[in-house]
Amino acid sequence: MIYLDNAATTKPCEAAVKAMLASAEEFGNPSSMHGVGLRAEKQLISARKTIAQKLGGDFKGVYFTSGGTEANNLAVIGTARAKRRQGKRVIVSKTEHPSVLAAAGQLEEEDFDVIYADVGADGRVDTGRLRSYITEDTILVSVMHVNNETGVIQPVEEISAMVRAAAPKAVVHCDCVQSFCKLPINAEKLGADMITISAHKIHAFKGCGALYTANKHIKPLIYGGEQQGEIRPGTENVGGIMAFAAAADAAVTDMAQMRRKREYMIRLLQEKVPDIAVNGSNEYNSGSVLNVSVMGIKSEILLHALERHEVYISSGSACSSHKPQPSHVLTAMGIGAAAVTGAVRISFCADTTDDEIDRAAQAIAAEAANIRKYMR
């Protein structure tokens, strides 16, 4: 099997599996006052410190969630509701993850003034236009670090500085699900007040994520418990959290190596597959994601054809891949309908080998040629 859909989910690493199994031995409820519960609580504290160290922040600001979607909702909706008296303007980019865009849509229903910031043809936020949207009553700006469909890196540091200057009381949220443990991240340098991360994107398990926040300026979305300072109540997923921390601790951040793999795949596809287009900036790219349009071929047809070779890629975000609608990311970039229809996402991880890239490129070339032959 050649698995190149790592932006959707990753294979759990050995460290994460061991941590999950070990948690079965220390099965106590962290809220219990006896020794078994206290040992579980110590595990949570240890995990918080590991995650915080990777983010360059205070471990007390780490709140564990069920995943990136919940963390994004908590950041966007929780912040807006907490700061409603200070203002009603919320700004998000048009290429955010569906969990941010849907949360912004909910805020519109609650009478917030939501602005959707444009991006250029390269997928990067138009900072000039974004600056014009920031007013004194802006309370939240949410821009992701690395786009989940294109791998494009957003100028978060520049945007954060812009927000600080124009609306000092506003909160900056950054969805770092696709950059955590892939790019160096320091919360203070990034300028983000809140950061979203997810376990199953870094070789841990599904059902676990976290929101890092420098200040408790959010209202909870869930009620009924005192866990995690009542910001995110409910019994914690200790096993998933321990696996999350173990995977983060084991991760090796090597952006140069990831970009080399992406560039190698681009070169092979350009040599082997006629009439293709790479979508998104090459200069500002994490290297972990490649979005390419195979012109004249519907992405779904190519994906299913590749399964015969046991090559697995995707047509876009795993959160919306089953919906028959065009990519909102590529559409916002101004990419034509034909290119959007033929767009596929190839995503790498540290374990992806050159041999796998070679064989995947060969399979893509063979199936693209077959499909085009039958379409004549």
Short mmCIF file of C-alpha atoms in Angstrom, two decimals:
data_model
loop_
_atom_site.label_atom_id
_atom_site.label_comp_id
_atom_site.label_asym_id
_atom_site.label_seq_id
_atom_site.Cartn_x
_atom_site.Cartn_y
_atom_site.Cartn_z
CA MET A 1 0.00 0.00 0.00
CA ILE A 2 1.20 3.49 -0.88
CA TYR A 3 -0.59 5.87 1.46
CA LEU A 4 -0.37 9.51 0.38
CA ASP A 5 -3.40 10.94 2.22
CA ASN A 6 -1.60 12.05 5.37
CA ALA A 7 -3.41 15.39 5.45
CA ALA A 8 -6.60 13.41 6.13
CA THR A 9 -5.12 11.17 8.81
CA THR A 10 -1.85 9.42 9.63
CA LYS A 11 -0.86 5.93 10.69
CA PRO A 12 -0.35 5.80 14.49
CA CYS A 13 3.33 5.64 15.35
CA GLU A 14 4.89 3.10 17.71
CA ALA A 15 5.27 5.67 20.51
CA ALA A 16 1.58 6.57 20.33
CA VAL A 17 0.48 2.93 20.33
CA LYS A 18 2.65 2.16 23.36
CA ALA A 19 1.28 5.17 25.22
CA MET A 20 -2.30 4.17 24.45
CA LEU A 21 -1.71 0.62 25.67
CA ALA A 22 0.01 1.89 28.82
CA SER A 23 -3.00 4.06 29.59
CA ALA A 24 -5.10 0.90 29.92
CA GLU A 25 -3.04 0.02 32.98
CA GLU A 26 -3.52 3.47 34.52
CA PHE A 27 -7.23 3.61 33.78
CA GLY A 28 -8.35 5.94 36.57
CA ASN A 29 -10.58 8.97 36.15
CA PRO A 30 -8.38 12.09 36.49
CA SER A 31 -11.14 13.77 38.54
CA SER A 32 -11.16 11.03 41.19
CA MET A 33 -9.49 11.91 44.48
CA HIS A 34 -7.92 8.51 45.16
CA GLY A 35 -4.50 7.31 44.08
CA VAL A 36 -5.59 5.74 40.81
CA GLY A 37 -7.25 8.99 39.75
CA LEU A 38 -4.30 11.10 40.87
CA ARG A 39 -1.93 9.03 38.75
CA ALA A 40 -4.16 9.64 35.72
CA GLU A 41 -4.18 13.35 36.52
CA LYS A 42 -0.37 13.37 36.59
CA GLN A 43 -0.38 11.81 33.14
CA LEU A 44 -2.56 14.65 31.86
CA ILE A 45 -0.27 17.26 33.34
CA SER A 46 2.74 15.57 31.75
CA ALA A 47 0.96 15.52 28.38
CA ARG A 48 0.05 19.19 28.68
CA LYS A 49 3.67 20.08 29.33
CA THR A 50 4.83 18.10 26.30
CA ILE A 51 2.30 19.76 23.98
CA ALA A 52 2.99 23.22 25.42
CA GLN A 53 6.72 22.77 24.95
CA LYS A 54 6.16 22.00 21.27
CA LEU A 55 4.11 25.21 20.99
CA GLY A 56 6.43 27.36 23.09
CA GLY A 57 3.64 28.19 25.52
CA ASP A 58 2.46 27.70 29.10
CA PHE A 59 1.09 24.22 29.77
CA LYS A 60 -1.80 25.73 31.72
CA GLY A 61 -3.15 27.10 28.44
CA VAL A 62 -3.60 23.66 26.82
CA TYR A 63 -7.22 22.44 26.70
CA PHE A 64 -7.82 18.98 25.28
CA THR A 65 -10.79 18.46 22.96
CA SER A 66 -12.27 15.72 20.81
CA GLY A 67 -10.28 16.97 17.81
CA GLY A 68 -9.44 19.93 15.63
CA THR A 69 -13.05 20.62 14.67
CA GLU A 70 -14.15 21.06 18.27
CA ALA A 71 -11.07 23.14 19.08
CA ASN A 72 -11.78 25.45 16.13
CA ASN A 73 -15.42 25.83 17.18
CA LEU A 74 -14.38 26.55 20.75
CA ALA A 75 -11.89 29.17 19.58
CA VAL A 76 -14.16 30.96 17.11
CA ILE A 77 -17.56 30.75 18.78
CA GLY A 78 -16.25 30.74 22.35
CA THR A 79 -14.17 33.87 21.79
CA ALA A 80 -16.86 35.81 19.94
CA ARG A 81 -19.47 35.14 22.61
CA ALA A 82 -17.03 36.07 25.37
CA LYS A 83 -16.09 39.37 23.72
CA ARG A 84 -19.50 40.38 22.36
CA ARG A 85 -19.61 43.56 24.48
CA GLN A 86 -16.29 44.74 23.03
CA GLY A 87 -17.37 44.43 19.42
CA LYS A 88 -19.05 42.25 16.83
CA ARG A 89 -16.62 42.02 13.92
CA VAL A 90 -15.06 38.63 13.19
CA ILE A 91 -12.68 38.08 10.29
CA VAL A 92 -11.79 34.68 8.79
CA SER A 93 -10.13 33.84 5.50
CA LYS A 94 -12.14 32.26 2.69
CA THR A 95 -9.84 29.22 2.63
CA GLU A 96 -10.22 28.18 6.26
CA HIS A 97 -11.10 24.64 7.27
CA PRO A 98 -14.86 23.90 7.14
CA SER A 99 -14.97 23.82 10.95
CA VAL A 100 -13.91 27.48 11.09
CA LEU A 101 -16.17 28.55 8.24
CA ALA A 102 -19.18 26.75 9.73
CA ALA A 103 -18.46 28.31 13.14
CA ALA A 104 -18.31 31.72 11.46
CA GLY A 105 -21.64 30.97 9.81
CA GLN A 106 -23.12 30.25 13.22
CA LEU A 107 -21.88 33.62 14.44
CA GLU A 108 -23.62 35.33 11.52
CA GLU A 109 -26.87 33.79 12.77
CA GLU A 110 -26.09 35.30 16.17
CA ASP A 111 -25.83 38.75 14.55
CA PHE A 112 -22.05 39.05 14.50
CA ASP A 113 -20.46 40.99 11.65
CA VAL A 114 -18.46 38.28 9.88
CA ILE A 115 -16.03 39.21 7.11
CA TYR A 116 -14.51 36.58 4.81
CA ALA A 117 -11.06 37.71 3.69
CA ASP A 118 -9.92 37.12 0.11
CA VAL A 119 -6.87 35.18 -0.99
CA GLY A 120 -4.73 35.58 -4.07
CA ALA A 121 -4.17 33.11 -6.91
CA ASP A 122 -1.34 31.58 -4.87
CA GLY A 123 -3.69 30.83 -1.96
CA ARG A 124 -2.17 33.43 0.37
CA VAL A 125 -4.36 35.91 2.22
CA ASP A 126 -4.49 39.35 0.62
CA THR A 127 -3.03 41.25 3.59
CA GLY A 128 -3.76 44.64 2.05
CA ARG A 129 -7.47 43.95 1.85
CA LEU A 130 -7.44 42.21 5.21
CA ARG A 131 -6.00 45.34 6.81
CA SER A 132 -8.91 47.37 5.46
CA TYR A 133 -11.37 45.04 7.21
CA ILE A 134 -9.86 45.47 10.68
CA THR A 135 -11.79 48.04 12.69
CA GLU A 136 -11.76 49.04 16.35
CA ASP A 137 -14.68 46.71 17.06
CA THR A 138 -12.88 43.69 15.60
CA ILE A 139 -12.78 40.99 18.27
CA LEU A 140 -11.41 37.97 16.42
CA VAL A 141 -9.26 37.21 13.38
CA SER A 142 -8.83 33.54 12.41
CA VAL A 143 -6.29 32.55 9.77
CA MET A 144 -4.87 29.05 9.47
CA HIS A 145 -1.13 28.41 9.38
CA VAL A 146 -0.97 25.75 6.63
CA ASN A 147 -3.90 25.10 4.32
CA ASN A 148 -5.21 21.55 4.46
CA GLU A 149 -5.89 21.33 0.71
CA THR A 150 -2.86 23.10 -0.79
CA GLY A 151 -0.17 23.19 1.91
CA VAL A 152 0.13 26.97 1.44
CA ILE A 153 1.65 28.78 4.43
CA GLN A 154 -0.20 31.92 5.45
CA PRO A 155 1.64 35.07 6.65
CA VAL A 156 0.32 34.66 10.19
CA GLU A 157 3.10 36.69 11.83
CA GLU A 158 2.41 39.65 9.54
CA ILE A 159 -1.34 39.37 10.07
CA SER A 160 -0.93 39.13 13.85
CA ALA A 161 1.18 42.30 13.92
CA MET A 162 -1.42 44.05 11.75
CA VAL A 163 -4.21 43.06 14.14
CA ARG A 164 -2.22 44.18 17.19
CA ALA A 165 -1.70 47.61 15.65
CA ALA A 166 -5.26 48.19 14.43
CA ALA A 167 -7.32 46.36 17.06
CA PRO A 168 -5.25 45.70 20.21
CA LYS A 169 -8.12 43.98 22.02
CA ALA A 170 -8.80 41.53 19.19
CA VAL A 171 -7.86 37.86 19.50
CA VAL A 172 -5.84 36.08 16.82
CA HIS A 173 -6.66 32.41 16.30
CA CYS A 174 -4.56 30.13 14.14
CA ASP A 175 -5.56 26.65 13.00
CA CYS A 176 -2.22 24.81 13.11
CA VAL A 177 -3.61 21.33 12.53
CA GLN A 178 -1.56 20.89 9.34
CA SER A 179 1.60 22.56 10.63
CA PHE A 180 1.98 21.20 14.17
CA CYS A 181 5.11 19.01 14.33
CA LYS A 182 5.72 19.68 10.61
CA LEU A 183 6.87 23.30 10.82
CA PRO A 184 8.59 24.99 13.76
CA ILE A 185 5.86 26.68 15.81
CA ASN A 186 6.28 29.21 18.57
CA ALA A 187 3.05 30.78 19.78
CA GLU A 188 4.66 34.08 20.75
CA LYS A 189 6.62 34.43 17.50
CA LEU A 190 3.57 33.45 15.47
CA GLY A 191 1.60 36.10 17.34
CA ALA A 192 -1.38 33.83 17.89
CA ASP A 193 -3.45 34.04 21.06
CA MET A 194 -5.05 30.68 20.29
CA ILE A 195 -3.77 27.66 18.37
CA THR A 196 -5.67 24.56 17.25
CA ILE A 197 -3.92 21.19 16.89
CA SER A 198 -5.05 17.61 16.27
CA ALA A 199 -3.64 14.23 17.31
CA HIS A 200 -4.42 12.08 14.30
CA LYS A 201 -2.56 14.40 11.94
CA ILE A 202 0.75 13.67 13.72
CA HIS A 203 0.59 9.86 13.99
CA ALA A 204 -1.55 9.60 17.12
CA PHE A 205 -5.24 8.61 17.29
CA LYS A 206 -8.51 10.11 16.12
CA GLY A 207 -10.81 11.66 18.71
CA CYS A 208 -8.25 13.91 20.38
CA GLY A 209 -7.10 17.47 19.79
CA ALA A 210 -6.28 20.59 21.71
CA LEU A 211 -6.78 24.33 21.83
CA TYR A 212 -3.92 26.37 23.20
CA THR A 213 -4.93 29.77 24.52
CA ALA A 214 -2.70 32.36 26.13
CA ASN A 215 -5.65 33.83 28.06
CA LYS A 216 -8.99 32.52 29.29
CA HIS A 217 -11.06 34.80 27.08
CA ILE A 218 -13.47 32.14 25.81
CA LYS A 219 -16.86 30.81 26.80
CA PRO A 220 -17.30 27.03 26.84
CA LEU A 221 -19.44 25.23 24.29
CA ILE A 222 -20.05 22.26 26.59
CA TYR A 223 -21.48 22.48 30.11
CA GLY A 224 -21.74 20.07 33.01
CA GLY A 225 -18.38 19.60 34.68
CA GLU A 226 -15.39 21.32 36.26
CA GLN A 227 -12.72 19.59 34.19
CA GLN A 228 -10.14 21.78 32.46
CA GLY A 229 -11.21 24.88 34.31
CA GLU A 230 -14.75 24.47 32.95
CA ILE A 231 -13.49 25.66 29.56
CA ARG A 232 -13.89 22.13 28.20
CA PRO A 233 -15.71 19.98 30.78
CA GLY A 234 -16.16 16.23 30.51
CA THR A 235 -13.95 13.30 31.47
CA GLU A 236 -10.71 13.56 29.54
CA ASN A 237 -9.66 11.01 26.92
CA VAL A 238 -6.55 10.02 28.86
CA GLY A 239 -5.38 7.32 26.46
CA GLY A 240 -5.78 9.53 23.41
CA ILE A 241 -4.09 12.43 25.17
CA MET A 242 -1.13 10.34 26.26
CA ALA A 243 -0.75 9.01 22.72
CA PHE A 244 -1.00 12.58 21.40
CA ALA A 245 1.82 13.74 23.66
CA ALA A 246 3.95 10.69 22.82
CA ALA A 247 3.55 11.28 19.07
CA ALA A 248 4.39 14.97 19.48
CA ASP A 249 7.47 14.10 21.53
CA ALA A 250 8.63 11.58 18.91
CA ALA A 251 7.99 13.86 15.94
CA VAL A 252 10.95 15.22 14.00
CA THR A 253 10.31 18.53 12.27
CA ASP A 254 12.14 18.59 8.93
CA MET A 255 10.46 21.03 6.57
CA ALA A 256 13.34 20.83 4.07
CA GLN A 257 12.88 17.09 3.68
CA MET A 258 9.12 17.44 3.24
CA ARG A 259 9.55 20.10 0.58
CA ARG A 260 12.07 17.90 -1.22
CA LYS A 261 9.52 15.08 -1.40
CA ARG A 262 6.85 17.41 -2.74
CA GLU A 263 9.19 18.86 -5.38
CA TYR A 264 10.25 15.36 -6.41
CA MET A 265 6.62 14.34 -6.95
CA ILE A 266 5.94 17.52 -8.94
CA ARG A 267 8.92 16.79 -11.19
CA LEU A 268 7.83 13.20 -11.81
CA LEU A 269 4.22 14.17 -12.57
CA GLN A 270 5.28 16.95 -14.93
CA GLU A 271 7.47 14.44 -16.78
CA LYS A 272 4.90 11.65 -16.94
CA VAL A 273 1.44 13.29 -17.05
CA PRO A 274 0.54 15.75 -19.82
CA ASP A 275 -1.65 18.75 -19.09
CA ILE A 276 -1.44 19.12 -15.32
CA ALA A 277 -1.33 22.20 -13.09
CA VAL A 278 0.06 22.66 -9.59
CA ASN A 279 -2.30 24.64 -7.37
CA GLY A 280 -1.03 27.00 -4.68
CA SER A 281 2.23 28.71 -3.89
CA ASN A 282 5.45 26.73 -4.25
CA GLU A 283 7.48 29.38 -2.47
CA TYR A 284 5.25 29.44 0.60
CA ASN A 285 4.45 25.77 1.08
CA SER A 286 4.91 23.36 3.97
CA GLY A 287 5.95 20.57 1.61
CA SER A 288 3.53 18.16 3.24
CA VAL A 289 0.72 18.78 0.74
CA LEU A 290 0.63 18.87 -3.05
CA ASN A 291 -2.55 19.89 -4.87
CA VAL A 292 -2.47 19.19 -8.60
CA SER A 293 -5.13 19.30 -11.30
CA VAL A 294 -5.13 16.56 -13.92
CA MET A 295 -7.00 18.41 -16.62
CA GLY A 296 -9.98 16.75 -18.28
CA ILE A 297 -10.31 14.01 -15.63
CA LYS A 298 -12.69 14.10 -12.69
CA SER A 299 -10.72 13.58 -9.51
CA GLU A 300 -13.11 10.90 -8.20
CA ILE A 301 -12.55 8.75 -11.29
CA LEU A 302 -8.76 8.97 -10.90
CA LEU A 303 -8.91 8.19 -7.17
CA HIS A 304 -10.91 5.01 -7.69
CA ALA A 305 -8.65 3.93 -10.56
CA LEU A 306 -5.59 4.32 -8.34
CA GLU A 307 -7.05 1.99 -5.73
CA ARG A 308 -6.25 -0.89 -8.12
CA HIS A 309 -2.61 -0.04 -7.53
CA GLU A 310 -3.19 0.39 -3.79
CA VAL A 311 -2.25 4.06 -4.13
CA TYR A 312 -4.33 6.29 -1.89
CA ILE A 313 -4.68 10.04 -2.37
CA SER A 314 -7.72 12.33 -2.03
CA SER A 315 -9.75 14.95 -3.85
CA GLY A 316 -9.52 17.55 -1.08
CA SER A 317 -10.46 17.98 2.55
CA ALA A 318 -11.52 14.73 4.23
CA CYS A 319 -14.21 16.73 6.02
CA SER A 320 -15.98 17.51 2.76
CA SER A 321 -14.72 14.89 0.27
CA HIS A 322 -18.09 13.09 0.12
CA LYS A 323 -19.99 16.21 -0.88
CA PRO A 324 -20.45 16.81 -4.63
CA GLN A 325 -19.42 20.44 -4.44
CA PRO A 326 -16.28 22.13 -5.73
CA SER A 327 -13.40 22.94 -3.41
CA HIS A 328 -14.06 26.25 -1.66
CA VAL A 329 -10.28 26.68 -1.31
CA LEU A 330 -9.47 26.40 -5.01
CA THR A 331 -12.56 28.43 -5.92
CA ALA A 332 -11.46 31.25 -3.62
CA MET A 333 -8.08 31.20 -5.37
CA GLY A 334 -9.83 31.92 -8.66
CA ILE A 335 -8.99 28.56 -10.22
CA GLY A 336 -11.22 27.59 -13.14
CA ALA A 337 -13.97 25.00 -12.88
CA ALA A 338 -12.16 22.41 -15.04
CA ALA A 339 -9.05 22.58 -12.88
CA VAL A 340 -11.10 22.38 -9.69
CA THR A 341 -12.93 19.30 -10.98
CA GLY A 342 -9.64 17.56 -11.73
CA ALA A 343 -7.83 18.53 -8.55
CA VAL A 344 -6.32 15.85 -6.32
CA ARG A 345 -4.44 16.18 -3.04
CA ILE A 346 -1.27 14.19 -2.41
CA SER A 347 0.03 14.49 1.13
CA PHE A 348 3.26 13.19 2.58
CA CYS A 349 4.66 12.28 5.99
CA ALA A 350 8.15 11.72 7.36
CA ASP A 351 7.92 8.02 6.50
CA THR A 352 7.08 8.55 2.82
CA THR A 353 9.89 7.11 0.71
CA ASP A 354 11.19 8.09 -2.72
CA ASP A 355 10.28 4.61 -3.96
CA GLU A 356 6.67 5.16 -2.91
CA ILE A 357 6.64 8.51 -4.69
CA ASP A 358 8.11 6.87 -7.82
CA ARG A 359 5.48 4.12 -7.87
CA ALA A 360 2.63 6.50 -7.10
CA ALA A 361 3.65 8.85 -9.91
CA GLN A 362 3.87 5.90 -12.31
CA ALA A 363 0.39 4.72 -11.30
CA ILE A 364 -1.08 8.21 -11.67
CA ALA A 365 0.48 8.53 -15.13
CA ALA A 366 -0.79 5.11 -16.25
CA GLU A 367 -4.34 5.64 -15.02
CA ALA A 368 -4.53 9.20 -16.35
CA ALA A 369 -3.51 7.89 -19.79
CA ASN A 370 -6.09 5.08 -19.61
CA ILE A 371 -8.90 7.39 -18.56
CA ARG A 372 -8.08 9.93 -21.25
CA LYS A 373 -7.95 7.17 -23.88
CA TYR A 374 -11.48 6.03 -23.06
CA MET A 375 -12.75 9.62 -22.95
CA ARG A 376 -11.77 10.36 -26.54
#
